[in-house]
Structures are given as C-alpha cells and as structure tokens.
Coordinates of C-alpha atoms in Angstrom, one line a residue:
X1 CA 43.8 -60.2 43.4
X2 CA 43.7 -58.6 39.7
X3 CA 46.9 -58.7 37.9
X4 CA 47.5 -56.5 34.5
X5 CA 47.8 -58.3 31.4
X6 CA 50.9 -57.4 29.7
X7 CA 51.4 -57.8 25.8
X8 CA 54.4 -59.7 25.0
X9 CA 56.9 -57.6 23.1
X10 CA 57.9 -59.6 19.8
X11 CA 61.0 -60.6 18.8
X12 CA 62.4 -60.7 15.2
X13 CA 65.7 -61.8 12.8
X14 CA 66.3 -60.3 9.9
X15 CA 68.0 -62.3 6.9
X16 CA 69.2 -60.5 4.1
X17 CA 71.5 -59.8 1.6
X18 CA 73.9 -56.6 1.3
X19 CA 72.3 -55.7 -1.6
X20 CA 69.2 -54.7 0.1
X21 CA 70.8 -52.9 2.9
X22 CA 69.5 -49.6 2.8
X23 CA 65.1 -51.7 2.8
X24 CA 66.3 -53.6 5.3
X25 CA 67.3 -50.5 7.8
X26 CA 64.6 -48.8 7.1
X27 CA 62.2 -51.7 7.8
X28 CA 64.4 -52.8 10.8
X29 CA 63.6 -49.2 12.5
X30 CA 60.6 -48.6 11.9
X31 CA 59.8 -52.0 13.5
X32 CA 61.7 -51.0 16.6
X33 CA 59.5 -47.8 16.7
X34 CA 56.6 -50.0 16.3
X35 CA 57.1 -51.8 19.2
X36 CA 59.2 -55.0 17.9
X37 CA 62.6 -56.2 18.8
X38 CA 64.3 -56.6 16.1
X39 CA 67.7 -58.9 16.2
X40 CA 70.0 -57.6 13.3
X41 CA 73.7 -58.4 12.5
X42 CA 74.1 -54.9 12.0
X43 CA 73.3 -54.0 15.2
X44 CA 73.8 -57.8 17.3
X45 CA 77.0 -59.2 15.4
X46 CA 80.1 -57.9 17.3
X47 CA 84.0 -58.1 16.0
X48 CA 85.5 -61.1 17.0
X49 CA 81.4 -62.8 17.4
X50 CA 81.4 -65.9 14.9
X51 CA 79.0 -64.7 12.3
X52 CA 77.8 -68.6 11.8
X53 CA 76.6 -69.7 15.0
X54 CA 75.2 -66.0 15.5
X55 CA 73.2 -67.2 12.5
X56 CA 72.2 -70.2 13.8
X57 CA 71.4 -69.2 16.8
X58 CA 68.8 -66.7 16.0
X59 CA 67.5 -68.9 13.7
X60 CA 66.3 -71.3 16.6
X61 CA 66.5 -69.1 19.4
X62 CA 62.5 -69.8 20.7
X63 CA 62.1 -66.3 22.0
X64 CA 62.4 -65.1 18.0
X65 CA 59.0 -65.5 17.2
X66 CA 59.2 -64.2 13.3
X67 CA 62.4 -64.2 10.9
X68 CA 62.1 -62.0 8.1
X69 CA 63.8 -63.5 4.6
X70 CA 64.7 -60.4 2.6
X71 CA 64.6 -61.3 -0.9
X72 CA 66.0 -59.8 -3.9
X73 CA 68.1 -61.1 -6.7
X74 CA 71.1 -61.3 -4.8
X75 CA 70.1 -63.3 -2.0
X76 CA 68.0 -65.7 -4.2
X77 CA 70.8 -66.6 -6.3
X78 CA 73.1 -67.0 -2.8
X79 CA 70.1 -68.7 -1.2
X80 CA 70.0 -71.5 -3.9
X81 CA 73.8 -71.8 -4.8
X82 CA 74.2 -72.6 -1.5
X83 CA 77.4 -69.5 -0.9
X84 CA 78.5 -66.6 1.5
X85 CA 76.7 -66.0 4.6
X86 CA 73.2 -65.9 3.2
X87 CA 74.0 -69.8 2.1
X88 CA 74.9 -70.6 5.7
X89 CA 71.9 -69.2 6.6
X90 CA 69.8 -71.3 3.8
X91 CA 71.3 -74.4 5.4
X92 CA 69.8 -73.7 8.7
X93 CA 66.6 -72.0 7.4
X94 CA 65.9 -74.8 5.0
X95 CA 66.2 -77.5 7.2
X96 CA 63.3 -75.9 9.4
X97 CA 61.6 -75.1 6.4
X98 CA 61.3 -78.6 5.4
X99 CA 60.9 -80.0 8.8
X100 CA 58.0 -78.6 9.5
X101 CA 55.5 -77.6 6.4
X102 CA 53.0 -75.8 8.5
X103 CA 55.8 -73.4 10.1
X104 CA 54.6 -70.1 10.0
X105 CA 58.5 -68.5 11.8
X106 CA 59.9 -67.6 8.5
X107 CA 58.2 -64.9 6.6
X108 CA 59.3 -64.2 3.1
X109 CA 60.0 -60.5 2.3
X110 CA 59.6 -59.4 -1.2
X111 CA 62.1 -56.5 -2.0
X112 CA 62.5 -56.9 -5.7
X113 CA 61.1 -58.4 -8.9
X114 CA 62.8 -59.2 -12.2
X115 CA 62.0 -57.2 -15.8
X116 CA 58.6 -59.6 -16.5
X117 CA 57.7 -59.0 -12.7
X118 CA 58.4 -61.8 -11.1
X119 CA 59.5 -62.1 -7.5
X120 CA 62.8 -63.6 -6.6
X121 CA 62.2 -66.2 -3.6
X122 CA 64.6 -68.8 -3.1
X123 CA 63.4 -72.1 -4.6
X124 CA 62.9 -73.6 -0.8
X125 CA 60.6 -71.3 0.5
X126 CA 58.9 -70.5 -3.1
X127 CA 55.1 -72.0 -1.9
X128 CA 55.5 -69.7 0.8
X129 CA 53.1 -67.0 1.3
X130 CA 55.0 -63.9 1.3
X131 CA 54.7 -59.9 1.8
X132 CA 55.4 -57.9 -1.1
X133 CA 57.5 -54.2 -0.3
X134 CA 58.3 -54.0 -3.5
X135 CA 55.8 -52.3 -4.8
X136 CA 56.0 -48.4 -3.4
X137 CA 52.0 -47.8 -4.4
X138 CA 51.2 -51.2 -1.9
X139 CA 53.7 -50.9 0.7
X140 CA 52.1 -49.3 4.1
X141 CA 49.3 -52.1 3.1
X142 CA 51.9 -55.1 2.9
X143 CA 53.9 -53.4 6.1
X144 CA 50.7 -53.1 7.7
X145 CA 50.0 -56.7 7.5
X146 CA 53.6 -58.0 8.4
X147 CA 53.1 -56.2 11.3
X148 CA 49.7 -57.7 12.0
X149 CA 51.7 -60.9 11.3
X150 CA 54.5 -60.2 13.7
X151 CA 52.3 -59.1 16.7
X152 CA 49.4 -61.9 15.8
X153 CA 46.7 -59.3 15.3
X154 CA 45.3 -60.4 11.7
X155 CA 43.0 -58.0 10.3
X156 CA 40.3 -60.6 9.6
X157 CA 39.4 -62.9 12.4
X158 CA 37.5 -66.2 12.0
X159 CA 33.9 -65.5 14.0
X160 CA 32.7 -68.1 16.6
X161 CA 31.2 -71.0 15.5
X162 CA 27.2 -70.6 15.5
X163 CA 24.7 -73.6 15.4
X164 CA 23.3 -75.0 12.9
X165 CA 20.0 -73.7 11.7
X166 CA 17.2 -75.5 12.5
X167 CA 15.1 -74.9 9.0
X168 CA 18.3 -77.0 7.3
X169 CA 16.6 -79.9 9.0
X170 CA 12.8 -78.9 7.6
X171 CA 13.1 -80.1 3.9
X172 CA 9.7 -78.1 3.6
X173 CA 12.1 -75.1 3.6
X174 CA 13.3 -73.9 0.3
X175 CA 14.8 -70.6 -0.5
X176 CA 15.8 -70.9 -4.0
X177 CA 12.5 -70.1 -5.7
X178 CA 12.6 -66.5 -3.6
X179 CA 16.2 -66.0 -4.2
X180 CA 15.7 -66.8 -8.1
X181 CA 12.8 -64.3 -8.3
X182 CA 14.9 -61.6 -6.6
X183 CA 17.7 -62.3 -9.6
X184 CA 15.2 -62.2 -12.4
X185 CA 13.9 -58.5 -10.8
X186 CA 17.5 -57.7 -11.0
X187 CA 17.9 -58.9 -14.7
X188 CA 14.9 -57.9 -15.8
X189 CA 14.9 -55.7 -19.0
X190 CA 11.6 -54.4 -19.0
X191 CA 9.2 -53.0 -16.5
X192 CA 6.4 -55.5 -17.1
X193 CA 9.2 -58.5 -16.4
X194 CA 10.2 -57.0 -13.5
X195 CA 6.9 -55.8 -11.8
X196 CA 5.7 -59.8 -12.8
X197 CA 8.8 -60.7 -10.9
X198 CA 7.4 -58.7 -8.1
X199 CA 4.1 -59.9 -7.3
X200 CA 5.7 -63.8 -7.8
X201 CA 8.2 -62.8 -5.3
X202 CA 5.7 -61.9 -2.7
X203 CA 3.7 -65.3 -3.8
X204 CA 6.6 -67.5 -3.2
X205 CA 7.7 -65.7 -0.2
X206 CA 4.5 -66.3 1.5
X207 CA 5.0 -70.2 0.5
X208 CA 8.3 -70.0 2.4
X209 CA 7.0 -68.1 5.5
X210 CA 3.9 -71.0 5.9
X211 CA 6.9 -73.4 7.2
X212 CA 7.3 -71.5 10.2
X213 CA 3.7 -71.8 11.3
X214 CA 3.4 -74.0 14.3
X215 CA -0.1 -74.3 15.8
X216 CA -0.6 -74.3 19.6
X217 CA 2.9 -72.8 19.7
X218 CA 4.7 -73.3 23.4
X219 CA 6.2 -70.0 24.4
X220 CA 10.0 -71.4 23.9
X221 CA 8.7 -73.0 20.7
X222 CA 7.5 -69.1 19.8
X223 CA 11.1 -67.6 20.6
X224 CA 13.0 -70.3 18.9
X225 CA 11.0 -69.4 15.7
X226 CA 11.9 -66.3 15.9
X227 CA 15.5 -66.7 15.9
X228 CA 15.1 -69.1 12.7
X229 CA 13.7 -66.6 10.7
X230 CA 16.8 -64.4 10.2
X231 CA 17.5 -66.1 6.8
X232 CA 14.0 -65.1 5.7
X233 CA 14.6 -61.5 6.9
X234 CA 17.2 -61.3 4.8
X235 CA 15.9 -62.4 2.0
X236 CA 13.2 -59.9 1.9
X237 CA 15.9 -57.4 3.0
X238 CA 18.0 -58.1 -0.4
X239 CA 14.8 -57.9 -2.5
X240 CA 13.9 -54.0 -0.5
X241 CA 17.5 -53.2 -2.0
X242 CA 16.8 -55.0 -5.2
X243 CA 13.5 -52.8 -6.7
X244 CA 15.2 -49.7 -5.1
X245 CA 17.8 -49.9 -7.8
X246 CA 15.3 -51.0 -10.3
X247 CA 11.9 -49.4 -9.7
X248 CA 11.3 -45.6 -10.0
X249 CA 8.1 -45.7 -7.8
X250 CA 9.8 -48.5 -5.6
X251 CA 8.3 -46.6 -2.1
X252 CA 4.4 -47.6 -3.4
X253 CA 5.5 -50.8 -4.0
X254 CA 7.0 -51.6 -0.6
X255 CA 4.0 -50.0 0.7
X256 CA 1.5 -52.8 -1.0
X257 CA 3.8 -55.4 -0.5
X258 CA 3.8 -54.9 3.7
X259 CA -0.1 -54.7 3.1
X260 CA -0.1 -57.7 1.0
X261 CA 2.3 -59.1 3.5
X262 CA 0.0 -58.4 6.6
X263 CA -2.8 -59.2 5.6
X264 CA -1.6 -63.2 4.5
X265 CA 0.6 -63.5 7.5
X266 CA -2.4 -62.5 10.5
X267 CA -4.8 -64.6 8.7
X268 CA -5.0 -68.3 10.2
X269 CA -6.7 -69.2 6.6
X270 CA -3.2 -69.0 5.1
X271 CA -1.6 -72.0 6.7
X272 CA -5.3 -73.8 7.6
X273 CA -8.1 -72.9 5.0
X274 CA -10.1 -75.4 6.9
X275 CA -9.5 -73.6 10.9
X276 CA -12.5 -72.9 12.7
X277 CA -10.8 -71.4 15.9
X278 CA -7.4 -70.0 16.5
X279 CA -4.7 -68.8 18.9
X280 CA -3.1 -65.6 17.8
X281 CA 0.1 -67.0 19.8
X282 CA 0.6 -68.9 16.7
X283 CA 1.0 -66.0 14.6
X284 CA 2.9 -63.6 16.5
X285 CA 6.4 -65.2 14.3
X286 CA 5.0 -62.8 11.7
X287 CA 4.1 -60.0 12.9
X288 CA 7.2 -59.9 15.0
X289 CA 8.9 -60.4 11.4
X290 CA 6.7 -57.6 10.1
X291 CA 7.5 -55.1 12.3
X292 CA 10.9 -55.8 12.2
X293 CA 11.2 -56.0 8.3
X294 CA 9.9 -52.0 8.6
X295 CA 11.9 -50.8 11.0
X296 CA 14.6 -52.4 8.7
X297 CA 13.6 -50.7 5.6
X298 CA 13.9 -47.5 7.5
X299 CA 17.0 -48.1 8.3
X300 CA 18.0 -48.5 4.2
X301 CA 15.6 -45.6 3.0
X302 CA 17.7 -43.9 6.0
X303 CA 21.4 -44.9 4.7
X304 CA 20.1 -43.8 1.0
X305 CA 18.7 -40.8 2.5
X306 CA 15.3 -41.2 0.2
X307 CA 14.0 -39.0 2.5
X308 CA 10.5 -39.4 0.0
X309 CA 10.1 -42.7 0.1
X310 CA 10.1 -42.7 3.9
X311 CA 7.3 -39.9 3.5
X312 CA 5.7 -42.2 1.3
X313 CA 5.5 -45.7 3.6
X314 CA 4.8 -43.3 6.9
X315 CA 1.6 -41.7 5.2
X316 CA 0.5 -44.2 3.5
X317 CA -3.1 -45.8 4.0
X318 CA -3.0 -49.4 4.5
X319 CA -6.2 -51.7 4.4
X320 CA -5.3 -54.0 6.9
X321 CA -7.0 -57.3 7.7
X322 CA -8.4 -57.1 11.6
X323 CA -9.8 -60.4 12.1
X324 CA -7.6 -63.5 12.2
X325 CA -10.1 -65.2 10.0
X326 CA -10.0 -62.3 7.9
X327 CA -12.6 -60.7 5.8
X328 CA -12.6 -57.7 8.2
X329 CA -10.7 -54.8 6.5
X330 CA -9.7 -51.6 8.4
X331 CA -7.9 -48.6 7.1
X332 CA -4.4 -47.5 9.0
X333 CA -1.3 -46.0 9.1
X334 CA 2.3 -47.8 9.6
X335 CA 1.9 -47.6 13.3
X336 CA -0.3 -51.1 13.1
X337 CA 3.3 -53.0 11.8
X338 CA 4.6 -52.0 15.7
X339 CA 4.4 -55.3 17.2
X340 CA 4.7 -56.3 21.1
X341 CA 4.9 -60.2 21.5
X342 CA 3.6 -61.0 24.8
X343 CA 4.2 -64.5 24.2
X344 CA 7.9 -64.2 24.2
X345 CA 8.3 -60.7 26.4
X346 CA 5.5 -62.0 29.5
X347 CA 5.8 -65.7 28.9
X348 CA 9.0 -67.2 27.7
X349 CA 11.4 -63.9 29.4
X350 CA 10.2 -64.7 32.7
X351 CA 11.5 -68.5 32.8
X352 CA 14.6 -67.9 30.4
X353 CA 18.2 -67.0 32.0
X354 CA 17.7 -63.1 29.7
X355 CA 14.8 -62.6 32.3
X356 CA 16.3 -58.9 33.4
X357 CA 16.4 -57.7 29.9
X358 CA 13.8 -54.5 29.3
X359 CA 12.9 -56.1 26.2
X360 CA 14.3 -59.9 24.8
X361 CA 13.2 -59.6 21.4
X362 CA 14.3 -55.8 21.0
X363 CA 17.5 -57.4 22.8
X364 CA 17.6 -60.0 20.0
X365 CA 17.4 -57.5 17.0
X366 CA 20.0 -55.8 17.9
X367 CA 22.7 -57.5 19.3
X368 CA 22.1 -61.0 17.0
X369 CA 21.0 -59.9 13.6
X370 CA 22.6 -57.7 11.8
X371 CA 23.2 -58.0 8.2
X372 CA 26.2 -55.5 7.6
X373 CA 27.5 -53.2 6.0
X374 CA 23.5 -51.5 6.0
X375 CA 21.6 -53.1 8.8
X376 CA 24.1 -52.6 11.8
X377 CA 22.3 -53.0 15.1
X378 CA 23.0 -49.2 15.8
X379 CA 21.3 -48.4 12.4
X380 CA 18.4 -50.9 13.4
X381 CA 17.9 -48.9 17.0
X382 CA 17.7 -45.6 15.5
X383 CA 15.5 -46.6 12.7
X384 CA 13.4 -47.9 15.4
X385 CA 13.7 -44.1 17.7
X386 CA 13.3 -42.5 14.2
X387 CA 9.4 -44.3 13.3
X388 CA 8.8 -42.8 17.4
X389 CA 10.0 -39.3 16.5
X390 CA 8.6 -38.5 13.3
X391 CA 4.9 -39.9 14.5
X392 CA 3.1 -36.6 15.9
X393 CA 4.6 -35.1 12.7
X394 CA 2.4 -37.0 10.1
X395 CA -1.1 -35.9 11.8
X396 CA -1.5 -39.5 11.2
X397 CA -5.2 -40.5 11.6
X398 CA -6.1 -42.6 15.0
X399 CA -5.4 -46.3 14.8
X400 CA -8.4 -48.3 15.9
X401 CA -6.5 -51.1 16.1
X402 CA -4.5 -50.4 18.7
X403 CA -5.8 -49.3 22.4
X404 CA -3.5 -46.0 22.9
X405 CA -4.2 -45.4 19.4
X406 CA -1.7 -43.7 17.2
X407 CA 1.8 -44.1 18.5
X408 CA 4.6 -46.0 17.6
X409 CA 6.9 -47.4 21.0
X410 CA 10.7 -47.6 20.0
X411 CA 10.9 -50.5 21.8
X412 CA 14.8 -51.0 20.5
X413 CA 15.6 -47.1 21.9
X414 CA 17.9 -48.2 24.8
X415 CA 20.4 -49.7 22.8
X416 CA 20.9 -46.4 20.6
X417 CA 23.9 -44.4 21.2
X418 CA 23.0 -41.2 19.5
X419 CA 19.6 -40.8 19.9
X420 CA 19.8 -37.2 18.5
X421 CA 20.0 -38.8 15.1
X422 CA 19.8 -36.0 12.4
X423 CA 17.9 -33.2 14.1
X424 CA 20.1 -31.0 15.6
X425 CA 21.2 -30.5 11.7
X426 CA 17.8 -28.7 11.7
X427 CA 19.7 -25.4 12.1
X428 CA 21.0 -26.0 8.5
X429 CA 18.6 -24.2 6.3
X430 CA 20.0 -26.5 3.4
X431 CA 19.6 -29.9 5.5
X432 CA 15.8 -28.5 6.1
X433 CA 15.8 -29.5 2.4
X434 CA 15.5 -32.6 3.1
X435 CA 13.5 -32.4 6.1
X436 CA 10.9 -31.0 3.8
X437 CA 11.1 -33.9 2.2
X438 CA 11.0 -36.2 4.7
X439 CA 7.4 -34.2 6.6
X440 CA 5.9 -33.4 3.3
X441 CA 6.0 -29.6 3.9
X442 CA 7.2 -26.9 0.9
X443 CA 9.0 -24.5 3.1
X444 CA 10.9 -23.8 6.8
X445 CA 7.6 -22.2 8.1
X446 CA 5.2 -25.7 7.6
X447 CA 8.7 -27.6 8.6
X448 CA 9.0 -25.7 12.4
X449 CA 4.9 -26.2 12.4
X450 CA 5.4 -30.2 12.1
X451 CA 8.3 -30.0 14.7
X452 CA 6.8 -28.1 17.1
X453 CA 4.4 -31.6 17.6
X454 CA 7.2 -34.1 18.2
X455 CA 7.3 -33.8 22.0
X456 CA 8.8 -35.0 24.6
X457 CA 6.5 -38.1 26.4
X458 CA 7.6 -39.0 29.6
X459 CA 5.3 -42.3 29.3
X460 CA 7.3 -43.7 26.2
X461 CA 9.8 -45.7 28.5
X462 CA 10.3 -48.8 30.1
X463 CA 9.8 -49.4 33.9
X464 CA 12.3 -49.6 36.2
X465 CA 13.1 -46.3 35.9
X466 CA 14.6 -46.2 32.4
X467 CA 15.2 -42.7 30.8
X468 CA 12.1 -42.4 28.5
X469 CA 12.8 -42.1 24.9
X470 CA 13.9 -38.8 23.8
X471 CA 11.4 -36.7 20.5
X472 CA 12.5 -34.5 18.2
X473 CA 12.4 -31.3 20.6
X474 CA 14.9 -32.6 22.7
X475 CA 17.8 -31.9 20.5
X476 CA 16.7 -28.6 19.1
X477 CA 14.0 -25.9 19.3
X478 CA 11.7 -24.7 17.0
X479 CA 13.3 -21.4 16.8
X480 CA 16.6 -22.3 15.7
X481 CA 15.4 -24.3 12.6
X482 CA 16.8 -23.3 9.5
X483 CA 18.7 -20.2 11.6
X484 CA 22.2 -21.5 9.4
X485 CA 23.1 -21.6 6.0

C-alpha cells in the first residue's frame, strides 16, 4: 500500500524585546506565509494568561522546533541584567543554553548593531552562530537561510562518503611534480618559460600515467583502472584551462600534445623498453583516457565558445603511432582518439551487476566524473553528440585505422537531454558568425554547403532498438540558415 509523505509543518517562538516590535511582525508573517507556525505573544498570550509560564512553556514545548532570540540593544541589556519579561525568558533560555552546548533550538537574531558595528547578543549565547537582519543590503540572503534553518533544508549538503582511492595506496603515484608544472605555466612571465613548462608537463605526465599500466590486465582489473584515473583526468583538465589563458596559439598546442600523448600511451615500449610481445588489453586505460580527455576539451572550447580552436583540433593532421611497438607512423584526423574498450564493454559488462547498460564506460563518464562548474555530465554528453555532428562537415580524409573509416560514434548520446545543441540557432544570420568559424567557411553560402552533409544515419545507434543519434539536419534545414537577423 503506498502512503504520501507529508512534510512536517515547523513550529517556532519568538523572543524579543518591544523595541524591535515592528522586525519582529514583519518577520513573524512572512514566516506564517512561508509555511511556519509561528508561536508569538502577540498573537498566543491572552488577558488573564500568565505571561511566565507562557514563556516557559514555549521555551520547552518539544513540538517548537526553533526559537528565534531577537536581539537589539534593548533586549541584550534585559537579557544580561537579568529584568522584565525578556530576563524571565533569559533564565529559562540560559539554562538550556548551557545544558546542552550542541543545541541548535535557539537561533540568534541579529536586529541591530552599535555605532563601531558590533552586534548586540546577550553575553550567554554570544558563541552562537547567529543570522544577521540587520543589514537591509544582506537581508533576503540571511532570511533565506533562517528559513533553510527552520525547515532543515541547508543550502549546502555534505555529499556521500566515497572510497578511498586506490592510487593513495601506490606510493609510485605522485602528482605534485604535474601539479607544480601546471603553476609555473601559470606564473610564467615569458613565453619561452611557459612553453618549457609545457613540454615538461607532458614529460612528467606521462611518468605519472606509467603507474597505471598493469600487464596481462583481468577485465575487472581493466575497469577498476579506469575508475582510478579520474584524478589524472583532472589534472590534464586544469592544465587545458591553464595554456588557454596563457597561450595565444593554445589550440596547436593541445593538438601536439594529444599526438605526443597517443603516441607514448599505445606504445608497450613506454612502460617495458625490453617487451617482445604484447596485449593491447593492457593498454586500453589510455586510450579510454584519451578519448575521454577530447571529448572533454570540447566540452571547454564549447563553454568558451573558441569556436576556432575547435576548428583547429577537428582538422588537424595527426601522425599517429599504428603499431603497439611503434615505429609505424600514420597520418589521421581526431576521429582515431574515439575509443571502444571491448575489454570492459564485451568482457567485464557481461558478468558485472551494470550488465543492461548500452554502454558502462559511456555510463561511467557521465554519471561519475564530473568536475563542475565546466565538465557537467550534460556538457560531457553533448560534447560527445557535438565531435558526431560536425564530422561529415570537415571532408575529413578516410581513417585507415579504423574499419568503418571516418566516423566518430557518440557513444555518450543517450544520456543528452538536448541533443539539438546550438543548431537550430542556425537561422540567426549573426550566430552563423560563429558557425563560420567553427566549419572554416567565409560566408552563409560555404556554411549551408557544409550543413547540407551532416545527415541523419540511421546506423549510429545502439541495439535494442535505441533511437539513433540525431545530425545536424535534424534540428534545422538548409534553407532556413541565416533566414534571421
């Protein structure tokens, strides 16, 4: 039988001196219109009620959940001399005050500060933590949070506690000589320094990717690695935003460094100069870092809108190592950095309890590691549909490499909720701008010509009957580009 879940209504007392009468109404109804029952003698204390054990009642009445201490001058100096009603009320307040040092009942109310500033608070509740109305400029923050307070809905919530990395125990594992570079590229005052900086980074973040070889890996092994290399994603992640602030030509340099990168990373000579045979299982932590490191800088270039530098990394020619021995170089486009690891999709899935997702390591991405405010898991998704939709546009030149040749899978598409991403804003002659931009072209004519070859590709899905990933020509057509100013 399914029962509703009713939110208790919260109940509050309000102590306070006359002298803040006209704060304290105010507050008091707008808490009632906010959902709070508010006890007030104004409103609760009847002729002929005795005004002393009204007080002490609501004071320990268990159903009042929050009491409000109102303080100004007056009823600080009434507070500590101990006189009139709000020194009755001190007696009873104080005593549960200093009963209990973790009580979290009595809220102190700032309503007025003396010439230097400083609040009045009576002296027992002074170590308080208190919220300040005071201030006009700050108030609807402070009331905001009292009434986060009084309903127990705090703005900032303490996440669930995680597990403890597994590199922490692999003393192998060092980050500071990475993280040091990256400051020095920040620091740096001259372009030699930095671009030094640069090509050490890459150095010493090859160093720190060798610890995550494991030879012979076991398919759980191989998914286990994965998940340990968030760290190291992020690290890369912070230098991408680090020479984009710094480097005027930044976009070539990410370009090199993903060759660079590749080229280390799919070699077996880079963790064993001495291997005469390998599995390619064992490398398949990088290049599932790889790819996901681009699809990640798409989604910065994206939320910078550096529409050229995305131009730049999607037509760039990389010379990419196609032997995992290496020595075997083979010229490419950015389509070679999408990655599909059968060792985790067709061998660990199968026997793990996330068997019925379309894709574990897509799954992964974007529902375990983002790194806000920039690298949501929406942001990642669409950066992912975004590298699918733009690909026919490029008349990039056929990958070799890969056996249906130039095409780059969005293998993250499912989990993007507006997969029309910017097109539709096609119809804006000012946003084909930046479109031009983005396809290289100098004018709306060469833009629709580049559009008109983003299709739609029924075979660009997942089985099982999934919707297959939308293109570009979905959301709008040719003819309507640049129709509005």
């Amino acid at each position: 039988m399914l029962t509703l879940q009713i939110d208790k209504i919260p109940k509050i007392f309000i102590s306070y001196s006359w002298s803040s009468d006209a704060l304290v109404l105010e507050l008091a109804n707008r808490l009632v219109f906010h959902g709070v029952d508010v006890v007030l003698d104004k409103w609760d204390l009847k002729e002929g009620n005795d005004k002393y054990e009204f007080m002490e009642r609501c004071v320990n009445d268990s159903s009042i959940t929050k009491v409000l201490i109102i303080c100004d001058k007056a009823y600080a100096q009434k507070a500590n001399d101990r006189t009139g009603g709000v020194g009755d009320e001190t007696v009873i307040i104080s005593s549960e005050v200093y009963g209990n040092a973790r009580q979290e009942k009595f809220i102190p109310i700032i309503a007025e500060r003396d010439e230097e500033g400083k609040e009045y608070v009576p002296t027992y509740i002074k170590t308080r933590i208190y919220i300040d109305l005071s201030n006009p400029e700050k108030y609807e923050e402070e009331y905001e949070k009292l009434l986060r307070n009084i309903y127990e809905k705090p703005q900032f919530v303490k996440p669930p506690l995680g597990k403890k990395p597994e590199w922490l125990d692999e003393e192998k594992t060092n980050f500071f000589p990475v993280k040091d570079l990256i400051r020095q590229i920040r620091g740096g005052n001259t372009s030699i320094k930095r671009k030094s900086c640069i090509a050490r980074f890459q150095e010493a973040y090859i160093e720190v990717l060798k610890s995550y070889y494991i030879c012979n890996v076991k398919p759980e092994e191989a998914y286990n690695n994965f998940l340990n290399t968030k760290t190291v994603r992020d690290i890369y992640l912070e230098f991408v935003e680090t020479i984009a602030e710094t480097e005027s030509n930044y976009a070539e340099t990410l370009a090199e460094s993903f060759e660079y990168l590749y080229n280390k990373l799919t070699c077996v000579k880079t963790f064993n100069p001495q291997a005469y045979s390998a599995n390619k299982n064992d490398l398949d932590v990088y290049k599932i870092l790889l790819w996901e490191l681009f699809i990640c800088v798409i989604a910065y270039l994206r939320h910078i809108k550096d529409y050229e530098a995305i131009n730049i990394l999607l037509t760039y020619t990389y010379f990419l190592e196609n032997s995992l021995f290496g020595g075997e170089i083979k010229q490419t486009n950015y389509t070679t950095f999408r990655h599909h690891s059968f060792v985790i999709e067709e061998h660990y899935k199968p026997m793990s309890q996330m068997k019925d997702k379309y894709t574990l390591v897509g799954n992964i991405i974007c529902s375990q590691r983002e790194k806000f405010p920039i690298y949501t898991a929406e942001a990642i998704a669409e950066a992912d549909l975004f590298l699918y939709q733009v690909c026919n546009a490029y008349d990039l030149p056929k990958n070799e490499r890969i056996w249906y040749g130039t095409c780059w899978f969005p293998t993250c598409y499912i989990y993007v909720e507006n997969k029309g991403l910017e097109w539709e804003r096609m119809k804006s002659r000012r946003y084909c701008k930046k479109m031009e931009v983005l396809f290289g072209v100098n004018d709306i004519e060469e833009l629709k010509g580049k559009i008109e070859k983003c299709v739609y590709n029924s075979e660009i899905s997942y089985l099982r009957g999934w919707d297959a990933a939308p293109a570009i020509l979905n959301y709008i057509k040719v003819e309507d580009i640049g129709t509005l100013n």
